């Protein structure tokens, strides 16, 4: 097992970002809730511990706290913002309300560092840091000294070199903190003594070995959607157990143009049993006349599970069901749950009636871009690895109102042209999701000398990091113009093309 650093989540907004910053330095890192029992933390044998920020004041009754035993593990600790305050509070220091003492700081702040401390070793003596705190460190616990200060904050960073405990009032993980990445690096390498030997090729090797041990001679089943997660999971399993794996690809007929064939081509000869079920007609007949977006989602979700189960039954007893779950889905957050805006049915969700012994989730420790890096490592095509996210219900939620085979074909053609033009303009990696929507609205146009009364097609392109919020992409007019001209000329029954210039919120990324 690689050396591990634990990020203890106190409910701050940058927790996953901290984990990313650590992994980017080739140190394996996990996020765990502050509620995790100390014995479980000890069992993970961490080389270092990072306390995250959090929204609360340490003095509130309901603020997140851990047992003081965390300070007796003999493991270096870096506390960030709330995490630093918790460190101080937990070790007998004092925290003040910054508002009352005019010590609150938000945003970019000039800060000076003691470069004699291992945390700031080799860095510039002053630079900008990102502050965001209401409370502040007022009195240090015994054994601590200050190693950074700003105009308002005498204890911008603190150190107990004997115990290897560090705290920063600012956020080293965000890009606005100029030397933040190196500060985290110093904590990992100079304080914790990490080696930084966690790499994707090493991960792939270990994962294949572990999968072989776990599955032995058993049979495994995977629902392949063609998305990057299930594709990488499939490839990893193919390397580990070959023909003991059956992957079932339910083609619901609502994929993008040619996509079903592309998925088949990528996996047909990969050594696994590849089953493609062409269920387009079945899905379309169930969707006939259905206009409500949520109804469409439910119907597709249910039908998907049914088709999958029917196929799975033919295989007899299966020992393992493989899921493409990734790390952001499994992190148990210290904060509450977010509101559900759309019922995101993920094709590949867990079928209830397939008889299997255990679930295998070979990607559950990886972030999205690490899954892509693993895909590259395993030799998957760029096209699959960099595929933009595609919703489980497919084009059904990109056709407003009822879905017909004619509308699906029309949208597939228009969407393919838009994607070709985005790729030709080399924008395909910058725009995180881009697609066409058939609005089902008709309007008047003129082509040649003839009046037309045809559909309006909407184009959508967004940039986003987490898909929770998104900005519409500033696609150059000439690219939009080429796409629009080609779509109207090459696809029948579309006489108007519009570009969606709303962000999320207030809109969502998909139109339904
Ligand atoms: P929204 O439209 O909610 O989309 O802003 C956010 C992200 O989720 C995808 N999405 C879905 N994915 N099943 C899925 O598997 C769904 O029903 C679904 N609805 C939206 C959307 O494509 C975007 O990436």
Short mmCIF file of C-alpha atoms and ligand atoms in Angstrom, two decimals:
data_model
loop_
_atom_site.label_atom_id
_atom_site.label_comp_id
_atom_site.label_asym_id
_atom_site.label_seq_id
_atom_site.Cartn_x
_atom_site.Cartn_y
_atom_site.Cartn_z
CA UNK A 1 0.00 0.00 0.00
CA UNK A 2 1.28 3.50 -0.83
CA UNK A 3 1.97 6.04 1.86
CA UNK A 4 -1.29 7.76 2.77
CA UNK A 5 -2.19 11.24 3.89
CA UNK A 6 -5.62 11.77 5.44
CA UNK A 7 -7.68 14.88 4.85
CA UNK A 8 -10.10 15.25 7.73
CA UNK A 9 -13.24 16.94 6.50
CA UNK A 10 -14.73 19.56 8.80
CA UNK A 11 -17.34 20.63 6.23
CA UNK A 12 -15.34 23.25 4.29
CA UNK A 13 -15.93 23.94 0.62
CA UNK A 14 -12.40 23.11 -0.60
CA UNK A 15 -11.99 19.64 0.88
CA UNK A 16 -11.80 17.70 -2.35
CA UNK A 17 -9.51 20.35 -3.74
CA UNK A 18 -7.05 19.72 -0.91
CA UNK A 19 -7.07 16.01 -1.75
CA UNK A 20 -6.46 16.84 -5.41
CA UNK A 21 -3.54 19.11 -4.59
CA UNK A 22 -1.96 16.34 -2.52
CA UNK A 23 -2.45 13.69 -5.19
CA UNK A 24 -1.04 16.03 -7.84
CA UNK A 25 2.22 15.73 -5.87
CA UNK A 26 2.03 11.93 -6.20
CA UNK A 27 1.05 11.32 -2.61
CA UNK A 28 -1.99 9.13 -2.12
CA UNK A 29 -4.63 10.84 -0.08
CA UNK A 30 -8.11 10.11 1.27
CA UNK A 31 -10.83 12.38 2.59
CA UNK A 32 -12.56 11.16 5.76
CA UNK A 33 -15.19 12.77 7.95
CA UNK A 34 -14.23 14.32 11.27
CA UNK A 35 -16.64 11.77 12.77
CA UNK A 36 -14.30 8.88 11.85
CA UNK A 37 -13.25 7.01 15.01
CA UNK A 38 -9.61 7.53 16.01
CA UNK A 39 -8.99 3.77 15.84
CA UNK A 40 -9.97 3.80 12.13
CA UNK A 41 -7.66 6.73 11.50
CA UNK A 42 -4.80 4.95 13.24
CA UNK A 43 -5.50 1.80 11.24
CA UNK A 44 -4.89 3.70 8.00
CA UNK A 45 -1.38 4.42 9.24
CA UNK A 46 -1.24 7.96 7.81
CA UNK A 47 2.07 9.72 7.14
CA UNK A 48 0.30 13.04 7.70
CA UNK A 49 -3.08 14.53 8.52
CA UNK A 50 -4.67 17.67 7.11
CA UNK A 51 -7.61 19.35 8.86
CA UNK A 52 -9.82 21.19 6.37
CA UNK A 53 -11.63 24.48 6.77
CA UNK A 54 -15.24 24.59 7.85
CA UNK A 55 -18.10 27.05 8.08
CA UNK A 56 -18.48 27.10 11.87
CA UNK A 57 -16.81 28.78 14.83
CA UNK A 58 -15.02 26.33 17.16
CA UNK A 59 -16.95 27.69 20.14
CA UNK A 60 -20.43 26.80 18.85
CA UNK A 61 -22.16 23.85 20.49
CA UNK A 62 -22.68 22.11 17.16
CA UNK A 63 -19.29 22.87 15.61
CA UNK A 64 -17.44 19.81 14.26
CA UNK A 65 -14.91 18.50 16.78
CA UNK A 66 -12.78 15.40 17.16
CA UNK A 67 -11.49 13.68 20.23
CA UNK A 68 -8.21 15.09 21.54
CA UNK A 69 -6.68 11.65 20.87
CA UNK A 70 -6.01 12.83 17.33
CA UNK A 71 -3.13 14.86 18.80
CA UNK A 72 -1.53 11.83 20.39
CA UNK A 73 -1.02 9.70 17.26
CA UNK A 74 2.49 11.05 16.70
CA UNK A 75 1.48 11.98 13.12
CA UNK A 76 2.21 15.45 11.65
CA UNK A 77 -0.87 17.67 11.30
CA UNK A 78 -1.57 20.66 9.07
CA UNK A 79 -4.71 22.60 10.03
CA UNK A 80 -6.19 24.92 7.42
CA UNK A 81 -8.45 27.85 8.44
CA UNK A 82 -11.08 26.23 10.69
CA UNK A 83 -8.69 23.29 10.90
CA UNK A 84 -5.97 25.60 12.29
CA UNK A 85 -8.44 27.06 14.76
CA UNK A 86 -9.50 23.60 15.85
CA UNK A 87 -5.85 22.66 16.34
CA UNK A 88 -5.29 25.73 18.54
CA UNK A 89 -8.53 25.25 20.45
CA UNK A 90 -7.93 21.53 20.93
CA UNK A 91 -4.45 22.14 22.35
CA UNK A 92 -5.49 24.84 24.81
CA UNK A 93 -5.02 28.09 22.83
CA UNK A 94 -7.64 30.77 22.26
CA UNK A 95 -9.76 31.77 19.28
CA UNK A 96 -11.35 35.20 18.92
CA UNK A 97 -14.30 36.44 16.88
CA UNK A 98 -12.53 38.46 14.21
CA UNK A 99 -15.54 40.71 13.58
CA UNK A 100 -15.48 41.95 17.18
CA UNK A 101 -11.74 42.54 17.12
CA UNK A 102 -11.64 43.90 13.51
CA UNK A 103 -9.43 41.00 12.43
CA UNK A 104 -11.68 39.42 9.77
CA UNK A 105 -10.00 39.00 6.40
CA UNK A 106 -11.51 37.94 3.08
CA UNK A 107 -9.80 37.51 -0.24
CA UNK A 108 -6.27 38.26 -1.42
CA UNK A 109 -4.02 39.30 1.43
CA UNK A 110 -0.29 40.06 1.55
CA UNK A 111 1.51 37.75 3.90
CA UNK A 112 5.11 37.37 5.16
CA UNK A 113 6.64 33.99 5.95
CA UNK A 114 9.44 32.66 8.12
CA UNK A 115 11.33 30.67 5.51
CA UNK A 116 13.33 28.98 8.28
CA UNK A 117 10.23 26.85 8.93
CA UNK A 118 10.01 23.63 6.89
CA UNK A 119 6.52 24.71 5.76
CA UNK A 120 7.91 27.74 3.93
CA UNK A 121 11.40 26.49 3.16
CA UNK A 122 12.66 27.58 -0.24
CA UNK A 123 9.74 29.97 -0.83
CA UNK A 124 9.67 33.75 -1.31
CA UNK A 125 9.50 35.63 1.99
CA UNK A 126 6.25 37.35 1.13
CA UNK A 127 3.42 36.73 -1.30
CA UNK A 128 -0.36 36.82 -1.64
CA UNK A 129 -2.51 34.32 0.23
CA UNK A 130 -6.25 33.68 0.16
CA UNK A 131 -7.93 34.46 3.47
CA UNK A 132 -11.55 33.75 4.32
CA UNK A 133 -12.22 33.80 8.03
CA UNK A 134 -14.45 35.37 10.63
CA UNK A 135 -12.61 33.92 13.62
CA UNK A 136 -8.88 34.19 14.24
CA UNK A 137 -6.16 32.71 16.41
CA UNK A 138 -5.83 34.96 19.48
CA UNK A 139 -3.48 33.05 21.78
CA UNK A 140 -1.19 30.16 20.84
CA UNK A 141 -1.08 26.91 22.79
CA UNK A 142 2.16 26.00 24.56
CA UNK A 143 4.96 24.94 22.26
CA UNK A 144 3.73 26.94 19.23
CA UNK A 145 5.24 29.95 17.52
CA UNK A 146 4.13 32.15 14.65
CA UNK A 147 5.71 31.54 11.23
CA UNK A 148 3.68 33.96 9.07
CA UNK A 149 1.79 37.21 9.53
CA UNK A 150 -0.36 39.63 7.60
CA UNK A 151 -1.31 43.22 8.43
CA UNK A 152 -4.29 42.12 10.51
CA UNK A 153 -3.27 38.61 11.47
CA UNK A 154 -0.21 38.06 13.73
CA UNK A 155 -0.71 34.28 13.51
CA UNK A 156 -1.33 33.72 9.79
CA UNK A 157 0.61 30.46 10.15
CA UNK A 158 1.84 28.66 13.25
CA UNK A 159 4.20 25.80 14.07
CA UNK A 160 5.03 23.37 16.82
CA UNK A 161 8.19 21.92 15.30
CA UNK A 162 8.64 19.29 17.99
CA UNK A 163 5.22 17.71 17.41
CA UNK A 164 5.21 18.64 13.71
CA UNK A 165 1.89 20.47 14.04
CA UNK A 166 1.23 23.31 11.62
CA UNK A 167 -1.67 25.64 11.01
CA UNK A 168 -2.46 28.22 8.34
CA UNK A 169 -5.23 30.76 8.71
CA UNK A 170 -5.26 31.07 4.92
CA UNK A 171 -6.08 28.44 2.27
CA UNK A 172 -2.92 27.03 0.60
CA UNK A 173 -5.04 24.75 -1.63
CA UNK A 174 -6.66 27.50 -3.74
CA UNK A 175 -4.87 29.00 -6.73
CA UNK A 176 -5.17 32.53 -5.35
CA UNK A 177 -2.58 31.58 -2.72
CA UNK A 178 0.48 32.13 -4.85
CA UNK A 179 2.88 29.65 -3.27
CA UNK A 180 0.16 27.41 -1.84
CA UNK A 181 1.00 24.30 -3.90
CA UNK A 182 4.61 24.44 -2.70
CA UNK A 183 3.51 24.95 0.90
CA UNK A 184 1.45 21.77 0.71
CA UNK A 185 4.42 20.10 -0.96
CA UNK A 186 6.67 21.21 1.91
CA UNK A 187 4.24 19.76 4.42
CA UNK A 188 4.16 16.44 2.54
CA UNK A 189 7.86 16.07 1.81
CA UNK A 190 9.74 18.13 4.41
CA UNK A 191 7.42 17.68 7.39
CA UNK A 192 5.80 14.27 6.83
CA UNK A 193 8.72 12.76 4.92
CA UNK A 194 6.56 11.43 2.07
CA UNK A 195 8.32 10.05 -0.99
CA UNK A 196 5.71 10.95 -3.62
CA UNK A 197 5.72 7.57 -5.38
CA UNK A 198 2.00 7.27 -6.16
CA UNK A 199 1.62 7.02 -9.96
CA UNK A 200 -1.05 5.83 -12.37
CA UNK A 201 1.03 2.98 -13.75
CA UNK A 202 1.65 1.79 -10.20
CA UNK A 203 -2.03 2.14 -9.46
CA UNK A 204 -3.03 0.14 -12.54
CA UNK A 205 -0.63 -2.65 -11.64
CA UNK A 206 -1.84 -2.88 -8.04
CA UNK A 207 -5.50 -2.63 -9.04
CA UNK A 208 -5.16 -5.48 -11.57
CA UNK A 209 -3.42 -7.65 -8.97
CA UNK A 210 -6.03 -6.93 -6.31
CA UNK A 211 -8.92 -7.56 -8.72
CA UNK A 212 -7.41 -10.93 -9.66
CA UNK A 213 -7.07 -11.90 -6.02
CA UNK A 214 -10.56 -10.80 -5.18
CA UNK A 215 -12.38 -12.31 -8.13
CA UNK A 216 -10.31 -15.49 -8.38
CA UNK A 217 -12.04 -17.82 -10.82
CA UNK A 218 -15.43 -16.11 -10.38
CA UNK A 219 -17.69 -14.44 -12.94
CA UNK A 220 -18.16 -10.68 -13.09
CA UNK A 221 -20.74 -8.51 -14.79
CA UNK A 222 -20.48 -4.86 -15.84
CA UNK A 223 -23.05 -2.46 -17.26
CA UNK A 224 -21.09 -0.60 -19.91
CA UNK A 225 -22.48 2.79 -20.92
CA UNK A 226 -19.54 3.89 -23.02
CA UNK A 227 -18.86 6.78 -20.64
CA UNK A 228 -15.32 7.21 -19.40
CA UNK A 229 -15.93 5.61 -15.99
CA UNK A 230 -17.50 2.38 -17.14
CA UNK A 231 -15.07 2.16 -20.08
CA UNK A 232 -12.00 2.46 -17.85
CA UNK A 233 -13.51 -0.01 -15.34
CA UNK A 234 -14.12 -2.42 -18.21
CA UNK A 235 -10.56 -2.15 -19.50
CA UNK A 236 -9.11 -2.65 -16.04
CA UNK A 237 -11.25 -5.75 -15.51
CA UNK A 238 -10.40 -7.01 -18.98
CA UNK A 239 -6.71 -6.87 -18.01
CA UNK A 240 -7.37 -8.56 -14.70
CA UNK A 241 -9.80 -11.36 -15.55
CA UNK A 242 -10.41 -11.32 -19.33
CA UNK A 243 -13.25 -13.60 -20.36
CA UNK A 244 -14.52 -14.07 -16.80
CA UNK A 245 -16.04 -10.61 -17.33
CA UNK A 246 -19.23 -10.07 -19.29
CA UNK A 247 -20.12 -6.51 -20.11
CA UNK A 248 -23.60 -5.66 -21.18
CA UNK A 249 -24.05 -2.58 -23.27
CA UNK A 250 -27.70 -1.59 -23.44
CA UNK A 251 -28.06 0.63 -26.49
CA UNK A 252 -31.28 2.51 -25.80
CA UNK A 253 -31.22 4.13 -29.22
CA UNK A 254 -30.84 7.55 -27.62
CA UNK A 255 -27.08 7.78 -27.92
CA UNK A 256 -25.29 10.32 -30.09
CA UNK A 257 -24.74 9.57 -33.76
CA UNK A 258 -22.67 6.37 -34.30
CA UNK A 259 -21.85 6.16 -30.62
CA UNK A 260 -23.25 2.67 -30.13
CA UNK A 261 -20.99 1.35 -32.90
CA UNK A 262 -17.97 3.16 -31.46
CA UNK A 263 -18.48 1.57 -28.06
CA UNK A 264 -18.87 -1.84 -29.67
CA UNK A 265 -15.70 -1.35 -31.73
CA UNK A 266 -13.72 -0.35 -28.63
CA UNK A 267 -14.63 -3.43 -26.58
CA UNK A 268 -15.65 -6.20 -28.92
CA UNK A 269 -12.15 -7.62 -29.21
CA UNK A 270 -10.84 -6.74 -25.77
CA UNK A 271 -10.97 -10.29 -24.45
CA UNK A 272 -14.17 -9.89 -22.46
CA UNK A 273 -17.61 -11.21 -23.34
CA UNK A 274 -19.23 -8.21 -24.94
CA UNK A 275 -23.01 -8.19 -25.24
CA UNK A 276 -24.71 -5.36 -27.09
CA UNK A 277 -28.47 -5.15 -26.74
CA UNK A 278 -30.11 -3.03 -29.40
CA UNK A 279 -33.17 -1.94 -27.50
CA UNK A 280 -33.93 1.32 -29.33
CA UNK A 281 -37.40 0.33 -30.48
CA UNK A 282 -38.35 -0.92 -27.06
CA UNK A 283 -37.33 2.34 -25.36
CA UNK A 284 -39.01 4.50 -28.00
CA UNK A 285 -42.27 2.62 -27.73
CA UNK A 286 -42.27 3.12 -23.94
CA UNK A 287 -41.58 6.83 -24.42
CA UNK A 288 -44.31 7.35 -27.00
CA UNK A 289 -46.37 10.47 -26.21
CA UNK A 290 -44.53 11.12 -22.92
CA UNK A 291 -43.73 14.82 -22.52
CA UNK A 292 -42.65 15.29 -18.90
CA UNK A 293 -38.86 15.29 -18.37
CA UNK A 294 -39.07 13.47 -15.05
CA UNK A 295 -41.42 10.82 -16.48
CA UNK A 296 -38.99 10.26 -19.33
CA UNK A 297 -36.14 9.79 -16.88
CA UNK A 298 -38.11 7.32 -14.78
CA UNK A 299 -39.25 5.28 -17.79
CA UNK A 300 -35.75 5.06 -19.23
CA UNK A 301 -34.22 4.20 -15.86
CA UNK A 302 -36.72 1.45 -15.23
CA UNK A 303 -36.53 0.02 -18.73
CA UNK A 304 -32.75 0.04 -18.60
CA UNK A 305 -32.74 -2.07 -15.45
CA UNK A 306 -35.26 -4.46 -16.99
CA UNK A 307 -33.24 -5.01 -20.15
CA UNK A 308 -30.07 -5.41 -18.13
CA UNK A 309 -31.68 -7.96 -15.84
CA UNK A 310 -33.08 -9.96 -18.73
CA UNK A 311 -29.61 -10.23 -20.23
CA UNK A 312 -27.94 -10.91 -16.90
CA UNK A 313 -30.32 -13.77 -16.19
CA UNK A 314 -29.08 -15.56 -19.28
CA UNK A 315 -25.63 -15.75 -17.66
CA UNK A 316 -26.81 -17.71 -14.64
CA UNK A 317 -25.24 -16.91 -11.31
CA UNK A 318 -22.74 -14.05 -11.34
CA UNK A 319 -20.37 -13.58 -8.45
CA UNK A 320 -19.45 -9.93 -8.82
CA UNK A 321 -21.21 -6.87 -10.15
CA UNK A 322 -18.78 -4.16 -11.29
CA UNK A 323 -19.70 -0.51 -10.81
CA UNK A 324 -17.86 2.53 -12.19
CA UNK A 325 -18.30 4.55 -8.98
CA UNK A 326 -15.63 7.23 -8.60
CA UNK A 327 -14.19 8.96 -5.54
CA UNK A 328 -16.31 12.14 -5.42
CA UNK A 329 -19.39 9.84 -5.20
CA UNK A 330 -18.12 8.00 -2.15
CA UNK A 331 -16.58 10.73 -0.01
CA UNK A 332 -18.62 10.99 3.12
CA UNK A 333 -18.81 14.72 3.59
CA UNK A 334 -18.67 16.48 6.94
CA UNK A 335 -21.38 18.81 5.60
CA UNK A 336 -25.08 18.22 4.91
CA UNK A 337 -26.68 17.02 1.69
CA UNK A 338 -27.32 19.30 -1.25
CA UNK A 339 -30.84 19.72 -2.64
CA UNK A 340 -31.87 17.49 -5.55
CA UNK A 341 -32.86 19.53 -8.60
CA UNK A 342 -33.23 16.70 -11.13
CA UNK A 343 -33.47 13.02 -10.39
CA UNK A 344 -30.23 12.04 -12.06
CA UNK A 345 -30.74 8.50 -13.05
CA UNK A 346 -27.37 7.04 -13.81
CA UNK A 347 -27.57 4.31 -16.38
CA UNK A 348 -25.47 1.63 -14.79
CA UNK A 349 -27.31 2.05 -11.49
CA UNK A 350 -27.67 -0.96 -9.28
CA UNK A 351 -30.13 -3.58 -10.52
CA UNK A 352 -32.09 -5.01 -7.62
CA UNK A 353 -32.83 -8.48 -8.89
CA UNK A 354 -29.54 -9.68 -10.30
CA UNK A 355 -28.23 -12.47 -8.18
CA UNK A 356 -24.64 -11.61 -7.29
CA UNK A 357 -22.42 -12.02 -4.29
CA UNK A 358 -20.54 -8.77 -4.09
CA UNK A 359 -20.02 -5.39 -5.73
CA UNK A 360 -16.63 -4.44 -7.14
CA UNK A 361 -15.81 -0.75 -7.58
CA UNK A 362 -12.31 -0.54 -9.04
CA UNK A 363 -12.38 3.25 -9.48
CA UNK A 364 -13.76 4.21 -6.13
CA UNK A 365 -10.50 5.82 -5.03
CA UNK A 366 -10.00 8.01 -8.10
CA UNK A 367 -11.03 11.50 -9.12
CA UNK A 368 -12.36 12.04 -12.65
CA UNK A 369 -9.12 13.20 -14.23
CA UNK A 370 -7.27 10.35 -12.54
CA UNK A 371 -9.76 7.97 -14.16
CA UNK A 372 -8.88 9.55 -17.51
CA UNK A 373 -5.15 9.23 -16.78
CA UNK A 374 -5.71 5.58 -15.91
CA UNK A 375 -7.64 5.11 -19.18
CA UNK A 376 -4.66 6.49 -21.11
CA UNK A 377 -2.33 4.24 -19.11
CA UNK A 378 -4.45 1.24 -20.08
CA UNK A 379 -4.39 2.18 -23.76
CA UNK A 380 -7.99 3.34 -24.29
CA UNK A 381 -8.53 5.70 -27.22
CA UNK A 382 -8.37 9.47 -26.65
CA UNK A 383 -11.89 9.69 -27.92
CA UNK A 384 -13.26 7.45 -25.18
CA UNK A 385 -11.05 8.84 -22.47
CA UNK A 386 -11.97 12.45 -23.24
CA UNK A 387 -15.61 11.80 -23.97
CA UNK A 388 -17.69 14.62 -22.55
CA UNK A 389 -20.31 13.59 -19.99
CA UNK A 390 -23.51 12.30 -21.51
CA UNK A 391 -26.67 11.90 -19.44
CA UNK A 392 -28.00 8.39 -18.86
CA UNK A 393 -31.38 9.16 -20.48
CA UNK A 394 -29.48 10.39 -23.54
CA UNK A 395 -31.12 12.41 -26.27
CA UNK A 396 -34.57 11.88 -24.72
CA UNK A 397 -33.91 14.84 -22.44
CA UNK A 398 -32.49 16.90 -25.31
CA UNK A 399 -35.70 16.65 -27.28
CA UNK A 400 -38.25 18.89 -25.62
CA UNK A 401 -41.60 17.17 -25.31
CA UNK A 402 -42.39 13.86 -26.94
CA UNK A 403 -39.65 11.75 -28.48
CA UNK A 404 -40.08 10.21 -31.95
CA UNK A 405 -37.62 8.24 -34.11
CA UNK A 406 -37.62 11.12 -36.64
CA UNK A 407 -36.70 13.68 -33.99
CA UNK A 408 -33.95 11.44 -32.63
CA UNK A 409 -32.41 11.05 -36.10
CA UNK A 410 -32.63 14.77 -36.76
CA UNK A 411 -31.02 15.68 -33.46
CA UNK A 412 -28.27 13.07 -33.92
CA UNK A 413 -27.32 14.63 -37.26
CA UNK A 414 -27.40 18.21 -36.00
CA UNK A 415 -25.47 17.35 -32.84
CA UNK A 416 -22.80 15.49 -34.84
CA UNK A 417 -22.23 18.56 -37.03
CA UNK A 418 -21.92 20.81 -33.97
CA UNK A 419 -19.40 18.42 -32.41
CA UNK A 420 -17.41 18.23 -35.63
CA UNK A 421 -17.14 22.01 -35.79
CA UNK A 422 -16.13 22.29 -32.13
CA UNK A 423 -13.45 19.64 -32.66
CA UNK A 424 -12.25 21.33 -35.87
CA UNK A 425 -11.86 24.58 -33.91
CA UNK A 426 -9.87 22.61 -31.27
CA UNK A 427 -12.26 23.69 -28.55
CA UNK A 428 -13.30 20.18 -27.51
CA UNK A 429 -11.12 20.05 -24.38
CA UNK A 430 -11.93 23.59 -23.26
CA UNK A 431 -15.69 23.31 -23.37
CA UNK A 432 -16.70 20.76 -20.76
CA UNK A 433 -20.05 19.88 -22.30
CA UNK A 434 -21.53 20.92 -25.62
CA UNK A 435 -24.53 19.59 -27.50
CA UNK A 436 -27.61 20.37 -29.53
CA UNK A 437 -31.17 20.48 -28.24
CA UNK A 438 -34.23 20.02 -30.38
CA UNK A 439 -36.59 22.60 -28.94
CA UNK A 440 -39.63 21.18 -30.77
CA UNK A 441 -40.68 24.78 -31.39
CA UNK A 442 -41.42 25.69 -35.00
CA UNK A 443 -41.01 29.04 -36.65
CA UNK A 444 -41.18 30.59 -40.09
CA UNK A 445 -38.19 30.74 -42.36
CA UNK A 446 -37.39 31.14 -46.02
CA UNK A 447 -35.22 28.82 -48.07
CA UNK A 448 -34.79 29.50 -51.76
CA UNK A 449 -38.04 31.24 -52.55
CA UNK A 450 -40.07 29.01 -50.35
CA UNK A 451 -41.58 29.70 -46.97
CA UNK A 452 -40.65 27.05 -44.38
CA UNK A 453 -42.19 26.23 -41.04
CA UNK A 454 -39.63 24.08 -39.27
CA UNK A 455 -37.88 23.33 -36.00
CA UNK A 456 -35.64 25.61 -33.98
CA UNK A 457 -32.46 23.92 -32.79
CA UNK A 458 -30.56 25.23 -29.76
CA UNK A 459 -26.83 24.82 -29.27
CA UNK A 460 -25.42 24.70 -25.75
CA UNK A 461 -21.82 24.82 -24.56
CA UNK A 462 -20.68 25.22 -20.96
CA UNK A 463 -17.47 25.49 -19.00
CA UNK A 464 -17.54 24.09 -15.51
CA UNK A 465 -15.40 22.17 -13.07
CA UNK A 466 -18.07 20.36 -11.08
CA UNK A 467 -21.27 20.62 -13.20
CA UNK A 468 -23.02 22.09 -10.14
CA UNK A 469 -22.47 25.58 -11.49
CA UNK A 470 -21.53 26.39 -15.08
CA UNK A 471 -20.87 29.33 -17.33
CA UNK A 472 -21.99 29.38 -20.96
CA UNK A 473 -18.95 29.11 -23.24
CA UNK A 474 -17.90 32.09 -25.26
CA UNK A 475 -17.73 30.11 -28.52
CA UNK A 476 -16.37 32.35 -31.29
CA UNK A 477 -19.06 33.61 -33.69
CA UNK A 478 -17.36 32.12 -36.72
CA UNK A 479 -17.50 28.63 -35.19
CA UNK A 480 -21.18 29.10 -34.35
CA UNK A 481 -21.79 30.43 -37.83
CA UNK A 482 -20.20 27.40 -39.50
CA UNK A 483 -22.19 25.03 -37.31
CA UNK A 484 -25.44 26.91 -37.96
CA UNK A 485 -24.97 27.09 -41.72
CA UNK A 486 -24.08 23.42 -42.00
CA UNK A 487 -26.95 22.29 -39.76
CA UNK A 488 -29.60 24.22 -41.70
CA UNK A 489 -28.19 23.04 -45.03
CA UNK A 490 -27.38 19.43 -44.21
CA UNK A 491 -30.18 18.46 -41.81
CA UNK A 492 -33.78 18.63 -42.96
CA UNK A 493 -36.55 20.38 -41.03
CA UNK A 494 -34.40 22.78 -39.09
CA UNK A 495 -34.61 26.41 -40.25
CA UNK A 496 -33.34 28.29 -37.21
CA UNK A 497 -30.38 27.79 -34.85
CA UNK A 498 -29.98 29.66 -31.55
CA UNK A 499 -27.18 29.63 -28.96
CA UNK A 500 -28.02 29.31 -25.27
CA UNK A 501 -26.35 32.18 -23.35
CA UNK A 502 -27.56 31.35 -19.85
CA UNK A 503 -25.36 30.04 -17.09
CA UNK A 504 -26.21 27.61 -14.29
CA UNK A 505 -27.81 28.86 -12.12
CA UNK A 506 -30.35 30.11 -13.07
CA UNK A 507 -30.59 27.56 -15.91
CA UNK A 508 -29.46 23.97 -15.76
CA UNK A 509 -27.02 22.46 -18.24
CA UNK A 510 -29.55 20.17 -19.90
CA UNK A 511 -32.79 21.70 -21.09
CA UNK A 512 -34.94 19.07 -19.42
P1 LIG B 1 -28.02 19.72 -15.12
O1 LIG B 1 -28.90 19.71 -16.31
O2 LIG B 1 -28.68 19.21 -13.88
O3 LIG B 1 -26.83 18.73 -15.46
O4 LIG B 1 -27.40 21.09 -14.89
C1 LIG B 1 -25.67 18.56 -14.70
C2 LIG B 1 -24.90 17.39 -15.29
O5 LIG B 1 -25.65 16.19 -15.10
C3 LIG B 1 -25.98 15.59 -16.35
N1 LIG B 1 -27.35 15.09 -16.26
C4 LIG B 1 -27.66 13.79 -16.10
N2 LIG B 1 -26.87 12.69 -16.01
N3 LIG B 1 -28.79 11.36 -15.81
C5 LIG B 1 -27.44 11.48 -15.88
O6 LIG B 1 -26.76 10.45 -15.84
C6 LIG B 1 -29.65 12.41 -15.88
O7 LIG B 1 -30.87 12.26 -15.80
C7 LIG B 1 -29.05 13.69 -16.04
N4 LIG B 1 -29.56 14.97 -16.14
C8 LIG B 1 -28.49 15.78 -16.28
C9 LIG B 1 -25.83 16.69 -17.37
O8 LIG B 1 -25.57 16.16 -18.66
C10 LIG B 1 -24.69 17.49 -16.79
O9 LIG B 1 -23.44 16.89 -17.08
#
